[in-house]
Tab-separated table of C-alpha atoms in Angstrom:
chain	number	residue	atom	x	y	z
T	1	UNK	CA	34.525	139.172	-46.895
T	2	UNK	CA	35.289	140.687	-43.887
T	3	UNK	CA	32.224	140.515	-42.003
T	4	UNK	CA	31.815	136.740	-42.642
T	5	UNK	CA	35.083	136.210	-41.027
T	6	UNK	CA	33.884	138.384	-37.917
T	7	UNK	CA	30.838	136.207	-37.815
T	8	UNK	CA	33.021	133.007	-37.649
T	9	UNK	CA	35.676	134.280	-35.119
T	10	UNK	CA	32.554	135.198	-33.431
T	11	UNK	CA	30.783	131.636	-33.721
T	12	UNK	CA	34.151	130.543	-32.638
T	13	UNK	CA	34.227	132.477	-29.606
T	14	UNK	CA	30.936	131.685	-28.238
T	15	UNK	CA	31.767	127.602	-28.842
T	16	UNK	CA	35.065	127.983	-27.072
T	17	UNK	CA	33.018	129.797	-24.238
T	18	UNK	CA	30.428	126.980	-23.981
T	19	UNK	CA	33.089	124.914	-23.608
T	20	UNK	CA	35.338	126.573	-21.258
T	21	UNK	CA	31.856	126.802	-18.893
T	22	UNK	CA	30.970	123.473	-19.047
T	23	UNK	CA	34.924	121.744	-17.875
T	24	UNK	CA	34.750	124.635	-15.074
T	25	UNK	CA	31.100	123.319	-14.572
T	26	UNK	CA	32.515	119.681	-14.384
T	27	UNK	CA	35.892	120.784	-12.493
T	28	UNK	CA	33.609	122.263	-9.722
T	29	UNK	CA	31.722	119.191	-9.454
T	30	UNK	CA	34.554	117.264	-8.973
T	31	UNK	CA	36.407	119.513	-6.573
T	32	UNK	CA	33.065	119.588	-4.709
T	33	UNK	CA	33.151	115.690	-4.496
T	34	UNK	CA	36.610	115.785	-3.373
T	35	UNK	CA	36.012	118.122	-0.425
T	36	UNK	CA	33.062	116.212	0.700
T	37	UNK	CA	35.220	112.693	0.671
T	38	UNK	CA	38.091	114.395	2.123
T	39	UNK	CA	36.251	116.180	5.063
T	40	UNK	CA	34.115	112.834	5.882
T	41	UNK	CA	37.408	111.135	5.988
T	42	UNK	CA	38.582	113.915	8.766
T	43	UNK	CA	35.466	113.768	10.303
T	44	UNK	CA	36.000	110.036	10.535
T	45	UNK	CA	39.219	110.111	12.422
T	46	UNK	CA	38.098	112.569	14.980
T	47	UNK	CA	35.028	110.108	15.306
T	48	UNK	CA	36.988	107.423	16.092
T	49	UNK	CA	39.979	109.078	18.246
T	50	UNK	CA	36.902	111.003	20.723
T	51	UNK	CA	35.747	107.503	20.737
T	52	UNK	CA	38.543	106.357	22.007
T	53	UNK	CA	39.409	108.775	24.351
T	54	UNK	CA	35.773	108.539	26.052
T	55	UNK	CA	36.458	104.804	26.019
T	56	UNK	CA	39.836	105.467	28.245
T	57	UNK	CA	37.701	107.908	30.121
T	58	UNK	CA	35.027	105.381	30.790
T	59	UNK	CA	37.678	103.099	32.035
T	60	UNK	CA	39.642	105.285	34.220
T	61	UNK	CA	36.706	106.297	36.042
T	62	UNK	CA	35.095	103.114	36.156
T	63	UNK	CA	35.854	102.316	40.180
T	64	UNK	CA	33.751	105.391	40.777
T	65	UNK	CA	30.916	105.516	38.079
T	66	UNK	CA	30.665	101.842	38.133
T	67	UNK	CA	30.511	99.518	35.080
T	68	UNK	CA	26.830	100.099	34.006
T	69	UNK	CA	27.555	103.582	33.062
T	70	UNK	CA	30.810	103.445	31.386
T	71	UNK	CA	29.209	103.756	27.747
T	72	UNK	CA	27.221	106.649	28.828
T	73	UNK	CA	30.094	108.251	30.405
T	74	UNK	CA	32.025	107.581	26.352
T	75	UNK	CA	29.099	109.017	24.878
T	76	UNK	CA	28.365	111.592	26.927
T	77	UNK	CA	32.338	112.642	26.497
T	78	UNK	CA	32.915	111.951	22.510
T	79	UNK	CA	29.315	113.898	22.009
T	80	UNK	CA	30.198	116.785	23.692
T	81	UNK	CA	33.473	117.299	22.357
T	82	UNK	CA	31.636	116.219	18.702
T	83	UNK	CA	29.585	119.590	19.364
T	84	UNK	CA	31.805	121.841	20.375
T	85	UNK	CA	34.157	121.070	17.144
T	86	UNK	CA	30.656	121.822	15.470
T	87	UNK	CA	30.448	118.353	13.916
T	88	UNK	CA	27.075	116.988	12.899
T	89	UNK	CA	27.046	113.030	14.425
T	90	UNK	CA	24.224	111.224	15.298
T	91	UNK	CA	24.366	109.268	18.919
T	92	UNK	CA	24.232	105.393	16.644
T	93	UNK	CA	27.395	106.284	15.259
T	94	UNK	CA	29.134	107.742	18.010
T	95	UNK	CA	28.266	104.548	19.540
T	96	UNK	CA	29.535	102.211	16.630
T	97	UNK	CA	32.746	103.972	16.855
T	98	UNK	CA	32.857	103.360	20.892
T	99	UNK	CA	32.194	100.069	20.617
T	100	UNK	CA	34.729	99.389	17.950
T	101	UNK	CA	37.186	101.621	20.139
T	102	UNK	CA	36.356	98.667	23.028
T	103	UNK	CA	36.457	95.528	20.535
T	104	UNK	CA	40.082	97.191	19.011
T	105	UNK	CA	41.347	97.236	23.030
T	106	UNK	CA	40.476	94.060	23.932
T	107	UNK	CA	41.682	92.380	20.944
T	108	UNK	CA	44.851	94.411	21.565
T	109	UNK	CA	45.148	93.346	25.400
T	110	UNK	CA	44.119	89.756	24.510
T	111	UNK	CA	47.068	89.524	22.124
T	112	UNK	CA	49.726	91.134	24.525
T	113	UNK	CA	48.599	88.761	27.239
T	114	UNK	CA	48.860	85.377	25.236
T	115	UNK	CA	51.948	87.076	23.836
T	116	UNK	CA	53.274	86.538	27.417
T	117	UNK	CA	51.279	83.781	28.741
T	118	UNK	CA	53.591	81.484	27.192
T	119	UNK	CA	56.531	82.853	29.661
T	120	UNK	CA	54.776	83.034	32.737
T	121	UNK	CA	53.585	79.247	32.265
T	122	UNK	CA	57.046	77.909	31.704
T	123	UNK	CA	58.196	79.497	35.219
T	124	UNK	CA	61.102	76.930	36.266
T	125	UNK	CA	60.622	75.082	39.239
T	126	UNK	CA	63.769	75.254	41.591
T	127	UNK	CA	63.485	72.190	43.804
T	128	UNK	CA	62.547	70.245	40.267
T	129	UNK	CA	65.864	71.258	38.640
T	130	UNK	CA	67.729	71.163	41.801
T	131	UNK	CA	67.047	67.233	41.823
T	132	UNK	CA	67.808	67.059	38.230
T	133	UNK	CA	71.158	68.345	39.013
T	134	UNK	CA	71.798	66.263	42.436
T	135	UNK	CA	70.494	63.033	40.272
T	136	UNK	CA	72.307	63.522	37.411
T	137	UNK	CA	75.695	64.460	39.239
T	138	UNK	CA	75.395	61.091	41.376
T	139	UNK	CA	74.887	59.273	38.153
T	140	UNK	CA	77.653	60.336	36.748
T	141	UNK	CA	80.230	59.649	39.314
């Protein structure tokens, strides 16, 4: 009687241990998967922040390097700095993320200015309400 219950604690043992290996099996899978999305999404930020500091580079030297080379001068920047954090980006993508860096700028600028246009085109004319007030005073008397 005893050894059949050693041969089912036993059976029992080697289930729960095929089992316990395959949720680890899954759990690393998933942790795996996790670490991958989370490091992309890292790697995607420092994309697009190089990106944009190669585009403010382009720009602030663009009186001496001249307009032509301004993406070259972002890529050139944003790829270097790409290699030396070890990063693995391919030139396409590095340009993508410049030229969304440019697009998100000038959409940006565009909106400040025509938040102000509206101000600077309403500037009050002096002589104009200075004859409103003359005419309007000798009306009145």
């Amino acid at each position: 009687m005893q050894s059949y219950i050693d041969q089912i604690v036993q059976a029992l043992m080697g289930l729960f241990v095929v089992l316990a290996m395959g949720v680890i099996g899954s759990l690393r899978m998933k942790t795996a998967a996790w670490f991958s999305a989370r490091t992309t999404v890292q790697e995607r930020e420092i994309l697009h922040r190089l990106a944009a500091e190669g585009m403010a580079l382009a720009e602030a030297e663009a009186s001496r390097i001249g307009a032509a080379d301004k993406l070259d001068t972002a890529l050139k920047y944003a790829l270097g700095r790409l290699h030396s954090l070890d990063l693995k980006v391919d030139a396409v993508t590095v340009r993508a993320a410049i030229e969304k860096a440019v697009l998100d700028y000038n959409a940006t600028a565009k909106a400040t200015e025509s938040a102000y246009a509206p101000c600077s085109e309403q500037k009050p004319d002096p002589k104009s309400a200075w004859t409103t007030a003359v005419s309007s005073s000798s009306t009145s008397s």
